[in-house]
Amino acid sequence: KETGCPEDENSEAYAQKCTPRSKQVSNQRNRTYTENVKNMVFHRLGIETRKFWFYLVEQSVIGGKSLEFRSFNPFMYWHDNYSTGYTSAATSFELGYKTSNGAKFYTQLNFEDFASPVGESKEMGTTRNIVNYMVGYYHELETRKYGQFSWRLEVVRTDPVANNSRLPLLKYTGRRNYRSNYREQSDKDYADAFFVDYPIGYRRGGDALDLWFDMNWKWNSHSAKLTLAWLRQGDKELYTDYDVAIKSENTLSGVVEKQFLVDALYERSVTDWFKFYAGGGFRVYRNLAHDKSEDGADAWIRSGLKFSFNPVDKKF
């Protein structure tokens, strides 16, 4: 069928430029935004006392159109910035409490979309509520004999449609371009450049329910870090069609990938400008990449040197 669009129907360019009205975001109003531009705007406002802290965070991905003053003006941002179709906004609340012994309890709630009872309807394309959250605990302990210890425990839950969007340039991702001469040009799928999208916000993206535990130790020129993680993620990823992902209301949808991870790293400062480190770890996984036949385990080791040079004369 002739679409009248010069782009391939499976390409990002087609999705951004030529999608039919039924596939547009609710505020797009049959308009297209095709500039090769993507920006992120971030505002943070809050208050912190000796015992409590509270922050309100607004973030927005603006894609397909160059920035305008109204796009990042905080006074307009918190008033009305949803009537365009080239912005994807999210609001976060962060609340924390500090105990008398130095421990911190905290939580973050992130709303990528929230169905308002006023002025919205199914006919307008209003979606269900999209909520992500994290709860955590952090504590530090300093001893004269054994140095400083700190540990952190966090639970993260993200919605199956978190960071996603019908329009490619409105997905909550940052894109990196990698080049490599490793592959043979005779390969059928040869490519010497690769584009990789990384989630903005939680590093593992949507449809995840994860438990993280970190412990750090510092003493004189020595430091070490231990990470334990129990990671689970459903099969609704950033590249899953938005209209498919939005139908999964519960996290860990479809074929669930499971990983148990252990990682440790030791670092030693030999001088002010020279350090070395060594470490390793292993993981056990089930349904890797959401493939029911991919069960197994792997391990790794790593080491390296760090050099830091300060060209500024401290006596000057």
PDB file of C-alpha atoms in Angstrom, residues 1-263:
ATOM      1  CA  LYS A   1       0.000   0.000   0.000  1.00  0.00           C
ATOM      2  CA  GLU A   2       1.346   3.415  -0.970  1.00  0.00           C
ATOM      3  CA  THR A   3       1.651   5.627   2.109  1.00  0.00           C
ATOM      4  CA  GLY A   4       3.049   8.749   0.472  1.00  0.00           C
ATOM      5  CA  CYS A   5       5.924   8.765   2.970  1.00  0.00           C
ATOM      6  CA  PRO A   6       9.499   8.384   1.685  1.00  0.00           C
ATOM      7  CA  GLU A   7      10.660   6.657   4.902  1.00  0.00           C
ATOM      8  CA  ASP A   8      10.700   2.919   5.543  1.00  0.00           C
ATOM      9  CA  GLU A   9       7.661   1.880   7.604  1.00  0.00           C
ATOM     10  CA  ASN A  10       9.890   0.076  10.118  1.00  0.00           C
ATOM     11  CA  SER A  11      12.208   3.047  10.689  1.00  0.00           C
ATOM     12  CA  GLU A  12      12.269   5.635  13.459  1.00  0.00           C
ATOM     13  CA  ALA A  13      11.986   8.354  10.821  1.00  0.00           C
ATOM     14  CA  TYR A  14       8.630   6.942   9.689  1.00  0.00           C
ATOM     15  CA  ALA A  15       7.348   6.808  13.263  1.00  0.00           C
ATOM     16  CA  GLN A  16       8.402  10.413  13.888  1.00  0.00           C
ATOM     17  CA  LYS A  17       7.339  11.932  10.565  1.00  0.00           C
ATOM     18  CA  CYS A  18       4.649   9.805   8.973  1.00  0.00           C
ATOM     19  CA  THR A  19       2.627   8.012  11.644  1.00  0.00           C
ATOM     20  CA  PRO A  20      -1.148   8.111  11.163  1.00  0.00           C
ATOM     21  CA  ARG A  21      -3.263  10.079  13.609  1.00  0.00           C
ATOM     22  CA  SER A  22      -4.202   6.896  15.488  1.00  0.00           C
ATOM     23  CA  LYS A  23      -0.536   6.433  16.436  1.00  0.00           C
ATOM     24  CA  GLN A  24       0.214  10.006  17.465  1.00  0.00           C
ATOM     25  CA  VAL A  25       0.550  11.235  21.026  1.00  0.00           C
ATOM     26  CA  SER A  26      -2.642  12.710  22.453  1.00  0.00           C
ATOM     27  CA  ASN A  27      -1.629  16.371  22.076  1.00  0.00           C
ATOM     28  CA  GLN A  28      -0.040  16.128  18.644  1.00  0.00           C
ATOM     29  CA  ARG A  29      -3.212  17.171  16.767  1.00  0.00           C
ATOM     30  CA  ASN A  30      -2.045  15.728  13.455  1.00  0.00           C
ATOM     31  CA  ARG A  31       1.107  17.864  13.488  1.00  0.00           C
ATOM     32  CA  THR A  32       4.599  16.462  12.913  1.00  0.00           C
ATOM     33  CA  TYR A  33       7.876  17.533  14.479  1.00  0.00           C
ATOM     34  CA  THR A  34      10.778  16.374  12.370  1.00  0.00           C
ATOM     35  CA  GLU A  35      13.820  18.403  13.431  1.00  0.00           C
ATOM     36  CA  ASN A  36      16.791  16.202  14.298  1.00  0.00           C
ATOM     37  CA  VAL A  37      16.855  17.621  17.816  1.00  0.00           C
ATOM     38  CA  LYS A  38      16.347  16.110  21.256  1.00  0.00           C
ATOM     39  CA  ASN A  39      16.836  17.867  24.605  1.00  0.00           C
ATOM     40  CA  MET A  40      16.072  17.230  28.235  1.00  0.00           C
ATOM     41  CA  VAL A  41      14.974  19.910  30.700  1.00  0.00           C
ATOM     42  CA  PHE A  42      15.267  19.383  34.454  1.00  0.00           C
ATOM     43  CA  HIS A  43      13.979  21.487  37.377  1.00  0.00           C
ATOM     44  CA  ARG A  44      14.391  20.657  41.062  1.00  0.00           C
ATOM     45  CA  LEU A  45      12.842  22.591  43.931  1.00  0.00           C
ATOM     46  CA  GLY A  46      12.742  21.545  47.554  1.00  0.00           C
ATOM     47  CA  ILE A  47      13.556  22.049  51.179  1.00  0.00           C
ATOM     48  CA  GLU A  48      15.927  20.216  53.534  1.00  0.00           C
ATOM     49  CA  THR A  49      16.061  20.398  57.324  1.00  0.00           C
ATOM     50  CA  ARG A  50      18.089  18.631  59.953  1.00  0.00           C
ATOM     51  CA  LYS A  51      15.677  15.684  59.962  1.00  0.00           C
ATOM     52  CA  PHE A  52      13.622  15.802  56.773  1.00  0.00           C
ATOM     53  CA  TRP A  53      13.967  16.677  53.118  1.00  0.00           C
ATOM     54  CA  PHE A  54      11.444  17.047  50.328  1.00  0.00           C
ATOM     55  CA  TYR A  55      12.035  17.789  46.639  1.00  0.00           C
ATOM     56  CA  LEU A  56       9.741  18.300  43.687  1.00  0.00           C
ATOM     57  CA  VAL A  57      11.363  17.429  40.364  1.00  0.00           C
ATOM     58  CA  GLU A  58      10.076  18.141  36.869  1.00  0.00           C
ATOM     59  CA  GLN A  59      11.797  16.699  33.839  1.00  0.00           C
ATOM     60  CA  SER A  60      10.845  16.782  30.190  1.00  0.00           C
ATOM     61  CA  VAL A  61      12.160  15.317  26.954  1.00  0.00           C
ATOM     62  CA  ILE A  62      11.643  17.725  24.052  1.00  0.00           C
ATOM     63  CA  GLY A  63      12.081  16.040  20.689  1.00  0.00           C
ATOM     64  CA  GLY A  64      11.568  16.911  17.047  1.00  0.00           C
ATOM     65  CA  LYS A  65      11.576  20.645  17.747  1.00  0.00           C
ATOM     66  CA  SER A  66      14.196  23.131  18.893  1.00  0.00           C
ATOM     67  CA  LEU A  67      13.941  24.517  22.419  1.00  0.00           C
ATOM     68  CA  GLU A  68      11.704  27.498  23.026  1.00  0.00           C
ATOM     69  CA  PHE A  69      11.696  29.703  26.098  1.00  0.00           C
ATOM     70  CA  ARG A  70       8.389  28.242  27.249  1.00  0.00           C
ATOM     71  CA  SER A  71       9.918  24.745  27.065  1.00  0.00           C
ATOM     72  CA  PHE A  72      12.359  25.350  29.907  1.00  0.00           C
ATOM     73  CA  ASN A  73      10.943  28.389  31.745  1.00  0.00           C
ATOM     74  CA  PRO A  74      10.105  26.950  35.189  1.00  0.00           C
ATOM     75  CA  PHE A  75       7.173  29.336  35.726  1.00  0.00           C
ATOM     76  CA  MET A  76       5.477  28.119  32.561  1.00  0.00           C
ATOM     77  CA  TYR A  77       6.759  24.587  32.992  1.00  0.00           C
ATOM     78  CA  TRP A  78       4.763  23.958  36.148  1.00  0.00           C
ATOM     79  CA  HIS A  79       1.727  25.742  34.761  1.00  0.00           C
ATOM     80  CA  ASP A  80       0.955  24.479  31.260  1.00  0.00           C
ATOM     81  CA  ASN A  81       3.446  22.773  28.974  1.00  0.00           C
ATOM     82  CA  TYR A  82       1.333  19.885  27.686  1.00  0.00           C
ATOM     83  CA  SER A  83      -0.519  21.518  24.795  1.00  0.00           C
ATOM     84  CA  THR A  84       2.125  20.881  22.166  1.00  0.00           C
ATOM     85  CA  GLY A  85       2.891  17.301  21.205  1.00  0.00           C
ATOM     86  CA  TYR A  86       6.685  17.574  21.154  1.00  0.00           C
ATOM     87  CA  THR A  87       7.215  17.280  24.919  1.00  0.00           C
ATOM     88  CA  SER A  88       7.047  14.317  27.281  1.00  0.00           C
ATOM     89  CA  ALA A  89       6.985  15.490  30.891  1.00  0.00           C
ATOM     90  CA  ALA A  90       7.334  13.611  34.170  1.00  0.00           C
ATOM     91  CA  THR A  91       7.027  14.698  37.791  1.00  0.00           C
ATOM     92  CA  SER A  92       8.882  13.178  40.738  1.00  0.00           C
ATOM     93  CA  PHE A  93       8.518  13.562  44.492  1.00  0.00           C
ATOM     94  CA  GLU A  94      11.437  12.754  46.795  1.00  0.00           C
ATOM     95  CA  LEU A  95      10.916  12.460  50.537  1.00  0.00           C
ATOM     96  CA  GLY A  96      13.506  11.509  53.139  1.00  0.00           C
ATOM     97  CA  TYR A  97      14.088  11.240  56.881  1.00  0.00           C
ATOM     98  CA  LYS A  98      17.375  11.296  58.806  1.00  0.00           C
ATOM     99  CA  THR A  99      17.662   9.471  62.119  1.00  0.00           C
ATOM    100  CA  SER A 100      19.777  10.593  65.056  1.00  0.00           C
ATOM    101  CA  ASN A 101      22.384   7.877  64.392  1.00  0.00           C
ATOM    102  CA  GLY A 102      23.044   8.989  60.789  1.00  0.00           C
ATOM    103  CA  ALA A 103      20.736   6.616  58.916  1.00  0.00           C
ATOM    104  CA  LYS A 104      18.565   7.862  56.053  1.00  0.00           C
ATOM    105  CA  PHE A 105      15.217   6.517  54.879  1.00  0.00           C
ATOM    106  CA  TYR A 106      13.965   7.853  51.566  1.00  0.00           C
ATOM    107  CA  THR A 107      11.519   7.283  48.735  1.00  0.00           C
ATOM    108  CA  GLN A 108      10.962   8.612  45.235  1.00  0.00           C
ATOM    109  CA  LEU A 109       7.700   8.573  43.289  1.00  0.00           C
ATOM    110  CA  ASN A 110       7.797   9.284  39.563  1.00  0.00           C
ATOM    111  CA  PHE A 111       4.675  10.040  37.507  1.00  0.00           C
ATOM    112  CA  GLU A 112       5.251   9.928  33.768  1.00  0.00           C
ATOM    113  CA  ASP A 113       1.557  10.289  33.119  1.00  0.00           C
ATOM    114  CA  PHE A 114      -1.344  10.713  35.457  1.00  0.00           C
ATOM    115  CA  ALA A 115      -4.931  10.637  34.269  1.00  0.00           C
ATOM    116  CA  SER A 116      -6.643  13.797  35.469  1.00  0.00           C
ATOM    117  CA  PRO A 117     -10.359  13.628  36.328  1.00  0.00           C
ATOM    118  CA  VAL A 118     -10.758  17.098  34.817  1.00  0.00           C
ATOM    119  CA  GLY A 119     -10.500  17.815  31.106  1.00  0.00           C
ATOM    120  CA  GLU A 120      -9.391  14.355  29.980  1.00  0.00           C
ATOM    121  CA  SER A 121     -11.295  11.476  28.443  1.00  0.00           C
ATOM    122  CA  LYS A 122     -10.701   8.266  26.537  1.00  0.00           C
ATOM    123  CA  GLU A 123     -11.702  10.076  23.360  1.00  0.00           C
ATOM    124  CA  MET A 124      -8.687  12.373  23.846  1.00  0.00           C
ATOM    125  CA  GLY A 125      -6.348   9.401  24.010  1.00  0.00           C
ATOM    126  CA  THR A 126      -5.776   9.646  27.750  1.00  0.00           C
ATOM    127  CA  THR A 127      -3.792   6.663  29.028  1.00  0.00           C
ATOM    128  CA  ARG A 128      -3.758   4.958  32.393  1.00  0.00           C
ATOM    129  CA  ASN A 129      -1.564   6.193  35.246  1.00  0.00           C
ATOM    130  CA  ILE A 130       2.152   5.476  34.785  1.00  0.00           C
ATOM    131  CA  VAL A 131       3.914   5.390  38.159  1.00  0.00           C
ATOM    132  CA  ASN A 132       7.451   4.321  39.099  1.00  0.00           C
ATOM    133  CA  TYR A 133       8.848   4.259  42.616  1.00  0.00           C
ATOM    134  CA  MET A 134      11.938   3.583  44.691  1.00  0.00           C
ATOM    135  CA  VAL A 135      12.398   3.120  48.449  1.00  0.00           C
ATOM    136  CA  GLY A 136      15.788   3.036  50.114  1.00  0.00           C
ATOM    137  CA  TYR A 137      17.884   3.009  53.264  1.00  0.00           C
ATOM    138  CA  TYR A 138      21.405   4.416  53.686  1.00  0.00           C
ATOM    139  CA  HIS A 139      23.757   4.407  56.662  1.00  0.00           C
ATOM    140  CA  GLU A 140      27.327   5.441  57.403  1.00  0.00           C
ATOM    141  CA  LEU A 141      29.566   4.248  60.215  1.00  0.00           C
ATOM    142  CA  GLU A 142      33.031   5.605  60.957  1.00  0.00           C
ATOM    143  CA  THR A 143      35.488   3.810  63.236  1.00  0.00           C
ATOM    144  CA  ARG A 144      38.954   4.836  64.345  1.00  0.00           C
ATOM    145  CA  LYS A 145      40.439   1.384  63.908  1.00  0.00           C
ATOM    146  CA  TYR A 146      38.771  -0.007  60.773  1.00  0.00           C
ATOM    147  CA  GLY A 147      37.914   3.086  58.737  1.00  0.00           C
ATOM    148  CA  GLN A 148      34.594   4.225  57.302  1.00  0.00           C
ATOM    149  CA  PHE A 149      31.742   1.915  56.258  1.00  0.00           C
ATOM    150  CA  SER A 150      28.562   2.736  54.384  1.00  0.00           C
ATOM    151  CA  TRP A 151      25.785   0.584  53.019  1.00  0.00           C
ATOM    152  CA  ARG A 152      22.701   1.171  50.913  1.00  0.00           C
ATOM    153  CA  LEU A 153      19.588  -0.947  50.297  1.00  0.00           C
ATOM    154  CA  GLU A 154      17.144   0.031  47.528  1.00  0.00           C
ATOM    155  CA  VAL A 155      14.021  -1.463  45.947  1.00  0.00           C
ATOM    156  CA  VAL A 156      13.002  -0.145  42.508  1.00  0.00           C
ATOM    157  CA  ARG A 157       9.808  -0.763  40.568  1.00  0.00           C
ATOM    158  CA  THR A 158       9.151   0.640  37.075  1.00  0.00           C
ATOM    159  CA  ASP A 159       6.016   0.446  34.965  1.00  0.00           C
ATOM    160  CA  PRO A 160       6.031  -1.691  31.772  1.00  0.00           C
ATOM    161  CA  VAL A 161       5.622   1.486  29.711  1.00  0.00           C
ATOM    162  CA  ALA A 162       8.126   3.608  31.689  1.00  0.00           C
ATOM    163  CA  ASN A 163      10.320   5.866  29.497  1.00  0.00           C
ATOM    164  CA  ASN A 164       8.392   4.768  26.422  1.00  0.00           C
ATOM    165  CA  SER A 165       6.499   6.870  23.881  1.00  0.00           C
ATOM    166  CA  ARG A 166       4.763   6.539  20.536  1.00  0.00           C
ATOM    167  CA  LEU A 167       7.288   8.991  19.088  1.00  0.00           C
ATOM    168  CA  PRO A 168      10.983   7.918  19.034  1.00  0.00           C
ATOM    169  CA  LEU A 169      12.298  11.387  19.911  1.00  0.00           C
ATOM    170  CA  LEU A 170      10.110  11.504  23.031  1.00  0.00           C
ATOM    171  CA  LYS A 171      11.471   8.325  24.577  1.00  0.00           C
ATOM    172  CA  TYR A 172      13.446   8.930  27.789  1.00  0.00           C
ATOM    173  CA  THR A 173      16.760   7.837  26.312  1.00  0.00           C
ATOM    174  CA  GLY A 174      20.198   9.206  25.582  1.00  0.00           C
ATOM    175  CA  ARG A 175      21.837   7.996  22.384  1.00  0.00           C
ATOM    176  CA  ARG A 176      25.515   7.121  21.959  1.00  0.00           C
ATOM    177  CA  ASN A 177      27.341   6.384  18.723  1.00  0.00           C
ATOM    178  CA  TYR A 178      29.988   3.651  18.810  1.00  0.00           C
ATOM    179  CA  ARG A 179      32.416   2.750  16.024  1.00  0.00           C
ATOM    180  CA  SER A 180      34.350  -0.474  15.558  1.00  0.00           C
ATOM    181  CA  ASN A 181      36.581  -2.085  12.940  1.00  0.00           C
ATOM    182  CA  TYR A 182      36.280  -5.504  14.528  1.00  0.00           C
ATOM    183  CA  ARG A 183      33.777  -7.037  12.091  1.00  0.00           C
ATOM    184  CA  GLU A 184      34.521  -8.271   8.586  1.00  0.00           C
ATOM    185  CA  GLN A 185      33.147  -6.245   5.684  1.00  0.00           C
ATOM    186  CA  SER A 186      32.139  -9.492   3.981  1.00  0.00           C
ATOM    187  CA  ASP A 187      29.528 -10.160   6.706  1.00  0.00           C
ATOM    188  CA  LYS A 188      25.958  -9.842   5.472  1.00  0.00           C
ATOM    189  CA  ASP A 189      25.024  -7.581   8.361  1.00  0.00           C
ATOM    190  CA  TYR A 190      28.309  -5.636   8.393  1.00  0.00           C
ATOM    191  CA  ALA A 191      28.269  -2.284  10.146  1.00  0.00           C
ATOM    192  CA  ASP A 192      31.110  -0.175  11.498  1.00  0.00           C
ATOM    193  CA  ALA A 193      28.886   2.192  13.510  1.00  0.00           C
ATOM    194  CA  PHE A 194      26.314   1.378  16.168  1.00  0.00           C
ATOM    195  CA  PHE A 195      23.740   3.539  17.912  1.00  0.00           C
ATOM    196  CA  VAL A 196      22.821   2.507  21.462  1.00  0.00           C
ATOM    197  CA  ASP A 197      20.035   4.083  23.512  1.00  0.00           C
ATOM    198  CA  TYR A 198      20.411   4.260  27.285  1.00  0.00           C
ATOM    199  CA  PRO A 199      17.461   4.945  29.611  1.00  0.00           C
ATOM    200  CA  ILE A 200      17.328   8.356  31.283  1.00  0.00           C
ATOM    201  CA  GLY A 201      16.469   7.884  34.927  1.00  0.00           C
ATOM    202  CA  TYR A 202      16.571   4.308  36.157  1.00  0.00           C
ATOM    203  CA  ARG A 203      19.384   2.612  34.296  1.00  0.00           C
ATOM    204  CA  ARG A 204      17.510  -0.680  33.671  1.00  0.00           C
ATOM    205  CA  GLY A 205      14.463   0.949  32.119  1.00  0.00           C
ATOM    206  CA  GLY A 206      10.866  -0.174  32.409  1.00  0.00           C
ATOM    207  CA  ASP A 207       9.044  -3.319  33.562  1.00  0.00           C
ATOM    208  CA  ALA A 208      11.601  -3.938  36.322  1.00  0.00           C
ATOM    209  CA  LEU A 209      11.381  -4.970  39.971  1.00  0.00           C
ATOM    210  CA  ASP A 210      14.894  -4.893  41.455  1.00  0.00           C
ATOM    211  CA  LEU A 211      16.618  -5.180  44.807  1.00  0.00           C
ATOM    212  CA  TRP A 212      20.101  -3.618  45.231  1.00  0.00           C
ATOM    213  CA  PHE A 213      22.529  -3.774  48.151  1.00  0.00           C
ATOM    214  CA  ASP A 214      25.825  -1.831  48.146  1.00  0.00           C
ATOM    215  CA  MET A 215      28.520  -1.731  50.803  1.00  0.00           C
ATOM    216  CA  ASN A 216      31.539   0.608  50.711  1.00  0.00           C
ATOM    217  CA  TRP A 217      34.675   0.692  52.844  1.00  0.00           C
ATOM    218  CA  LYS A 218      37.398   3.367  53.052  1.00  0.00           C
ATOM    219  CA  TRP A 219      40.503   3.342  55.207  1.00  0.00           C
ATOM    220  CA  ASN A 220      43.557   5.519  54.542  1.00  0.00           C
ATOM    221  CA  SER A 221      44.600   4.705  50.960  1.00  0.00           C
ATOM    222  CA  HIS A 222      42.368   1.614  50.679  1.00  0.00           C
ATOM    223  CA  SER A 223      38.779   1.361  49.482  1.00  0.00           C
ATOM    224  CA  ALA A 224      36.453  -1.438  48.445  1.00  0.00           C
ATOM    225  CA  LYS A 225      32.912  -1.876  47.193  1.00  0.00           C
ATOM    226  CA  LEU A 226      30.571  -4.872  47.223  1.00  0.00           C
ATOM    227  CA  THR A 227      27.338  -5.016  45.203  1.00  0.00           C
ATOM    228  CA  LEU A 228      24.617  -7.644  45.515  1.00  0.00           C
ATOM    229  CA  ALA A 229      21.545  -7.526  43.291  1.00  0.00           C
ATOM    230  CA  TRP A 230      18.397  -9.535  42.659  1.00  0.00           C
ATOM    231  CA  LEU A 231      17.083  -8.264  39.326  1.00  0.00           C
ATOM    232  CA  ARG A 232      13.851  -9.123  37.543  1.00  0.00           C
ATOM    233  CA  GLN A 233      12.479  -7.549  34.379  1.00  0.00           C
ATOM    234  CA  GLY A 234       9.483  -8.234  32.160  1.00  0.00           C
ATOM    235  CA  ASP A 235       9.659  -8.241  28.382  1.00  0.00           C
ATOM    236  CA  LYS A 236       8.219  -4.735  27.795  1.00  0.00           C
ATOM    237  CA  GLU A 237      11.366  -2.832  26.841  1.00  0.00           C
ATOM    238  CA  LEU A 238      12.078   0.602  25.375  1.00  0.00           C
ATOM    239  CA  TYR A 239      11.655  -0.726  21.845  1.00  0.00           C
ATOM    240  CA  THR A 240       8.346  -2.450  22.570  1.00  0.00           C
ATOM    241  CA  ASP A 241       5.494  -0.760  20.727  1.00  0.00           C
ATOM    242  CA  TYR A 242       3.904   1.762  23.077  1.00  0.00           C
ATOM    243  CA  ASP A 243       0.369   0.551  22.411  1.00  0.00           C
ATOM    244  CA  VAL A 244       1.434  -2.996  23.309  1.00  0.00           C
ATOM    245  CA  ALA A 245       3.300  -1.985  26.482  1.00  0.00           C
ATOM    246  CA  ILE A 246       0.493   0.254  27.769  1.00  0.00           C
ATOM    247  CA  LYS A 247      -1.834  -2.763  27.949  1.00  0.00           C
ATOM    248  CA  SER A 248       0.389  -4.429  30.580  1.00  0.00           C
ATOM    249  CA  GLU A 249      -0.679  -2.777  33.811  1.00  0.00           C
ATOM    250  CA  ASN A 250       1.402  -4.974  36.130  1.00  0.00           C
ATOM    251  CA  THR A 251       5.190  -4.990  36.352  1.00  0.00           C
ATOM    252  CA  LEU A 252       6.996  -8.211  35.344  1.00  0.00           C
ATOM    253  CA  SER A 253       4.833  -8.874  32.326  1.00  0.00           C
ATOM    254  CA  GLY A 254       5.403 -11.583  29.737  1.00  0.00           C
ATOM    255  CA  VAL A 255       8.610 -13.642  29.893  1.00  0.00           C
ATOM    256  CA  VAL A 256      10.486 -12.459  32.999  1.00  0.00           C
ATOM    257  CA  GLU A 257      14.283 -12.264  32.977  1.00  0.00           C
ATOM    258  CA  LYS A 258      15.903 -13.007  36.366  1.00  0.00           C
ATOM    259  CA  GLN A 259      19.463 -12.295  37.474  1.00  0.00           C
ATOM    260  CA  PHE A 260      21.379 -12.702  40.718  1.00  0.00           C
ATOM    261  CA  LEU A 261      24.556 -10.618  40.656  1.00  0.00           C
ATOM    262  CA  VAL A 262      27.633 -10.281  42.874  1.00  0.00           C
ATOM    263  CA  ASP A 263      30.392  -7.772  42.121  1.00  0.00           C
TER     264      ASP A 263
END
